[in-house]
Amino acid sequence: QVQLVESGGGLVQAGGSLRLSCAVSGRTFSSYVIAWFRQAPGKEREFVARISRAGGSASYADFVKGRFTISRDNAKNTVYLQMNSLKPEDTAVYYCAADPSYSSQARSYDYWGQGTQVTVSS
């Protein structure tokens, strides 16, 4: 069993930055692809970013390209999402998820954190 705990969410002004962390515990952290998803009010949960097992490859949703960066530190069993130039429309609950596969679909992921709230004010 894999457990994930998100942290770093909060309230930030538009244009500001925030760094989310996802701490992963369980067997063989480096075996899992880690992804970030978000769910905003009135919307379906959507893919934000994913990173490969070794951290050498990353993919992003179009709406965050150039603003968000995903990274992982396997020595610390932690994945990060650096969010810059935040917009009010980025307001959502952000979740990290783990799965052996490399996917942008939520249904592909077996393990999920509880989420962390990100609120961006105008």
PDB file of C-alpha atoms in Angstrom:
ATOM      1  CA  GLN A   1       0.000   0.000   0.000  1.00  0.00           C
ATOM      2  CA  VAL A   2       1.173   3.508  -0.884  1.00  0.00           C
ATOM      3  CA  GLN A   3       0.251   6.601   1.101  1.00  0.00           C
ATOM      4  CA  LEU A   4       0.464  10.172  -0.132  1.00  0.00           C
ATOM      5  CA  VAL A   5       0.161  13.385   1.848  1.00  0.00           C
ATOM      6  CA  GLU A   6      -0.084  16.787   0.189  1.00  0.00           C
ATOM      7  CA  SER A   7       0.995  20.018   1.814  1.00  0.00           C
ATOM      8  CA  GLY A   8       1.725  23.604   0.875  1.00  0.00           C
ATOM      9  CA  GLY A   9      -1.705  24.818  -0.111  1.00  0.00           C
ATOM     10  CA  GLY A  10      -3.146  28.058   1.112  1.00  0.00           C
ATOM     11  CA  LEU A  11      -4.307  31.518   0.163  1.00  0.00           C
ATOM     12  CA  VAL A  12      -2.228  33.586  -2.223  1.00  0.00           C
ATOM     13  CA  GLN A  13      -2.682  36.770  -4.231  1.00  0.00           C
ATOM     14  CA  ALA A  14      -2.994  36.612  -8.004  1.00  0.00           C
ATOM     15  CA  GLY A  15       0.452  36.654  -9.570  1.00  0.00           C
ATOM     16  CA  GLY A  16       2.002  35.013  -6.555  1.00  0.00           C
ATOM     17  CA  SER A  17       3.672  31.649  -6.127  1.00  0.00           C
ATOM     18  CA  LEU A  18       3.096  28.536  -4.110  1.00  0.00           C
ATOM     19  CA  ARG A  19       4.912  25.220  -3.847  1.00  0.00           C
ATOM     20  CA  LEU A  20       2.979  22.063  -3.174  1.00  0.00           C
ATOM     21  CA  SER A  21       4.627  18.957  -1.800  1.00  0.00           C
ATOM     22  CA  CYS A  22       3.544  15.346  -1.969  1.00  0.00           C
ATOM     23  CA  ALA A  23       5.218  13.054   0.530  1.00  0.00           C
ATOM     24  CA  VAL A  24       4.998   9.406  -0.443  1.00  0.00           C
ATOM     25  CA  SER A  25       5.412   6.463   1.886  1.00  0.00           C
ATOM     26  CA  GLY A  26       5.231   2.760   1.308  1.00  0.00           C
ATOM     27  CA  ARG A  27       7.116   0.348  -0.847  1.00  0.00           C
ATOM     28  CA  THR A  28       9.541   1.532  -3.494  1.00  0.00           C
ATOM     29  CA  PHE A  29       8.722   5.185  -4.098  1.00  0.00           C
ATOM     30  CA  SER A  30      10.804   5.248  -7.269  1.00  0.00           C
ATOM     31  CA  SER A  31       8.576   2.596  -8.851  1.00  0.00           C
ATOM     32  CA  TYR A  32       5.670   5.022  -9.162  1.00  0.00           C
ATOM     33  CA  VAL A  33       4.762   7.733 -11.592  1.00  0.00           C
ATOM     34  CA  ILE A  34       3.404  10.705  -9.646  1.00  0.00           C
ATOM     35  CA  ALA A  35       0.827  13.103 -11.007  1.00  0.00           C
ATOM     36  CA  TRP A  36      -0.996  16.193  -9.836  1.00  0.00           C
ATOM     37  CA  PHE A  37      -4.688  16.723 -10.470  1.00  0.00           C
ATOM     38  CA  ARG A  38      -7.044  19.458  -9.397  1.00  0.00           C
ATOM     39  CA  GLN A  39     -10.743  19.935  -8.958  1.00  0.00           C
ATOM     40  CA  ALA A  40     -12.279  23.394  -9.053  1.00  0.00           C
ATOM     41  CA  PRO A  41     -15.842  24.258  -8.040  1.00  0.00           C
ATOM     42  CA  GLY A  42     -18.321  23.127 -10.669  1.00  0.00           C
ATOM     43  CA  LYS A  43     -15.704  21.288 -12.706  1.00  0.00           C
ATOM     44  CA  GLU A  44     -14.484  17.741 -13.137  1.00  0.00           C
ATOM     45  CA  ARG A  45     -11.172  16.680 -11.710  1.00  0.00           C
ATOM     46  CA  GLU A  46      -8.514  17.528 -14.271  1.00  0.00           C
ATOM     47  CA  PHE A  47      -4.939  16.590 -14.966  1.00  0.00           C
ATOM     48  CA  VAL A  48      -2.281  19.146 -14.093  1.00  0.00           C
ATOM     49  CA  ALA A  49       1.134  17.485 -14.410  1.00  0.00           C
ATOM     50  CA  ARG A  50       2.928  14.164 -14.187  1.00  0.00           C
ATOM     51  CA  ILE A  51       6.497  13.042 -13.771  1.00  0.00           C
ATOM     52  CA  SER A  52       8.250   9.815 -14.685  1.00  0.00           C
ATOM     53  CA  ARG A  53       9.765   7.355 -12.235  1.00  0.00           C
ATOM     54  CA  ALA A  54      13.277   8.738 -12.474  1.00  0.00           C
ATOM     55  CA  GLY A  55      12.111  12.311 -12.865  1.00  0.00           C
ATOM     56  CA  GLY A  56      13.602  12.734 -16.311  1.00  0.00           C
ATOM     57  CA  SER A  57      10.331  13.358 -18.130  1.00  0.00           C
ATOM     58  CA  ALA A  58       7.379  15.546 -17.282  1.00  0.00           C
ATOM     59  CA  SER A  59       4.115  16.502 -18.934  1.00  0.00           C
ATOM     60  CA  TYR A  60       1.739  19.376 -18.287  1.00  0.00           C
ATOM     61  CA  ALA A  61      -1.771  20.421 -19.052  1.00  0.00           C
ATOM     62  CA  ASP A  62      -1.915  23.310 -21.509  1.00  0.00           C
ATOM     63  CA  PHE A  63      -3.420  25.691 -18.993  1.00  0.00           C
ATOM     64  CA  VAL A  64      -0.379  25.494 -16.697  1.00  0.00           C
ATOM     65  CA  LYS A  65       2.493  25.288 -19.196  1.00  0.00           C
ATOM     66  CA  GLY A  66       5.076  27.945 -18.529  1.00  0.00           C
ATOM     67  CA  ARG A  67       3.740  28.597 -15.042  1.00  0.00           C
ATOM     68  CA  PHE A  68       3.922  25.300 -13.153  1.00  0.00           C
ATOM     69  CA  THR A  69       6.865  22.938 -12.747  1.00  0.00           C
ATOM     70  CA  ILE A  70       6.737  19.398 -11.414  1.00  0.00           C
ATOM     71  CA  SER A  71       9.812  17.759  -9.934  1.00  0.00           C
ATOM     72  CA  ARG A  72      10.657  14.822  -7.739  1.00  0.00           C
ATOM     73  CA  ASP A  73      13.349  13.998  -5.251  1.00  0.00           C
ATOM     74  CA  ASN A  74      13.492  10.242  -4.887  1.00  0.00           C
ATOM     75  CA  ALA A  75      15.977  10.497  -2.031  1.00  0.00           C
ATOM     76  CA  LYS A  76      13.344  12.419  -0.057  1.00  0.00           C
ATOM     77  CA  ASN A  77      10.356  10.449  -1.375  1.00  0.00           C
ATOM     78  CA  THR A  78       8.740  13.730  -2.325  1.00  0.00           C
ATOM     79  CA  VAL A  79       7.213  15.265  -5.438  1.00  0.00           C
ATOM     80  CA  TYR A  80       6.784  19.008  -5.809  1.00  0.00           C
ATOM     81  CA  LEU A  81       4.583  21.290  -7.831  1.00  0.00           C
ATOM     82  CA  GLN A  82       5.985  24.784  -8.117  1.00  0.00           C
ATOM     83  CA  MET A  83       3.195  27.148  -9.118  1.00  0.00           C
ATOM     84  CA  ASN A  84       4.074  30.615 -10.357  1.00  0.00           C
ATOM     85  CA  SER A  85       1.984  33.436 -11.804  1.00  0.00           C
ATOM     86  CA  LEU A  86      -1.090  32.069 -10.115  1.00  0.00           C
ATOM     87  CA  LYS A  87      -4.495  33.106 -11.378  1.00  0.00           C
ATOM     88  CA  PRO A  88      -7.882  33.068  -9.668  1.00  0.00           C
ATOM     89  CA  GLU A  89      -8.929  30.275 -12.010  1.00  0.00           C
ATOM     90  CA  ASP A  90      -6.208  28.100 -10.457  1.00  0.00           C
ATOM     91  CA  THR A  91      -8.301  27.941  -7.305  1.00  0.00           C
ATOM     92  CA  ALA A  92      -9.013  24.278  -6.634  1.00  0.00           C
ATOM     93  CA  VAL A  93      -8.262  21.340  -4.429  1.00  0.00           C
ATOM     94  CA  TYR A  94      -4.999  19.839  -5.627  1.00  0.00           C
ATOM     95  CA  TYR A  95      -4.372  16.116  -5.339  1.00  0.00           C
ATOM     96  CA  CYS A  96      -1.312  14.015  -5.916  1.00  0.00           C
ATOM     97  CA  ALA A  97      -1.631  10.467  -7.149  1.00  0.00           C
ATOM     98  CA  ALA A  98       0.636   7.495  -7.767  1.00  0.00           C
ATOM     99  CA  ASP A  99       0.533   4.657 -10.245  1.00  0.00           C
ATOM    100  CA  PRO A 100       2.994   2.342 -11.992  1.00  0.00           C
ATOM    101  CA  SER A 101       1.843   3.683 -15.366  1.00  0.00           C
ATOM    102  CA  TYR A 102       2.429   7.052 -17.045  1.00  0.00           C
ATOM    103  CA  SER A 103      -0.965   8.561 -17.665  1.00  0.00           C
ATOM    104  CA  SER A 104      -2.942  11.792 -17.602  1.00  0.00           C
ATOM    105  CA  GLN A 105      -6.212  10.054 -16.775  1.00  0.00           C
ATOM    106  CA  ALA A 106      -7.370  10.000 -13.183  1.00  0.00           C
ATOM    107  CA  ARG A 107      -8.775   6.487 -13.526  1.00  0.00           C
ATOM    108  CA  SER A 108      -5.271   5.165 -14.183  1.00  0.00           C
ATOM    109  CA  TYR A 109      -4.061   6.082 -10.707  1.00  0.00           C
ATOM    110  CA  ASP A 110      -4.430   3.682  -7.815  1.00  0.00           C
ATOM    111  CA  TYR A 111      -3.348   5.840  -4.887  1.00  0.00           C
ATOM    112  CA  TRP A 112      -4.455   9.337  -3.937  1.00  0.00           C
ATOM    113  CA  GLY A 113      -3.770  11.888  -1.267  1.00  0.00           C
ATOM    114  CA  GLN A 114      -6.517  13.765   0.541  1.00  0.00           C
ATOM    115  CA  GLY A 115      -5.868  17.001  -1.319  1.00  0.00           C
ATOM    116  CA  THR A 116      -4.751  20.477  -0.379  1.00  0.00           C
ATOM    117  CA  GLN A 117      -6.747  23.636  -1.000  1.00  0.00           C
ATOM    118  CA  VAL A 118      -5.240  26.364  -3.158  1.00  0.00           C
ATOM    119  CA  THR A 119      -7.102  29.658  -3.221  1.00  0.00           C
ATOM    120  CA  VAL A 120      -5.962  32.527  -5.435  1.00  0.00           C
ATOM    121  CA  SER A 121      -7.518  35.904  -4.758  1.00  0.00           C
ATOM    122  CA  SER A 122      -7.975  38.687  -7.296  1.00  0.00           C
TER     123      SER A 122
END
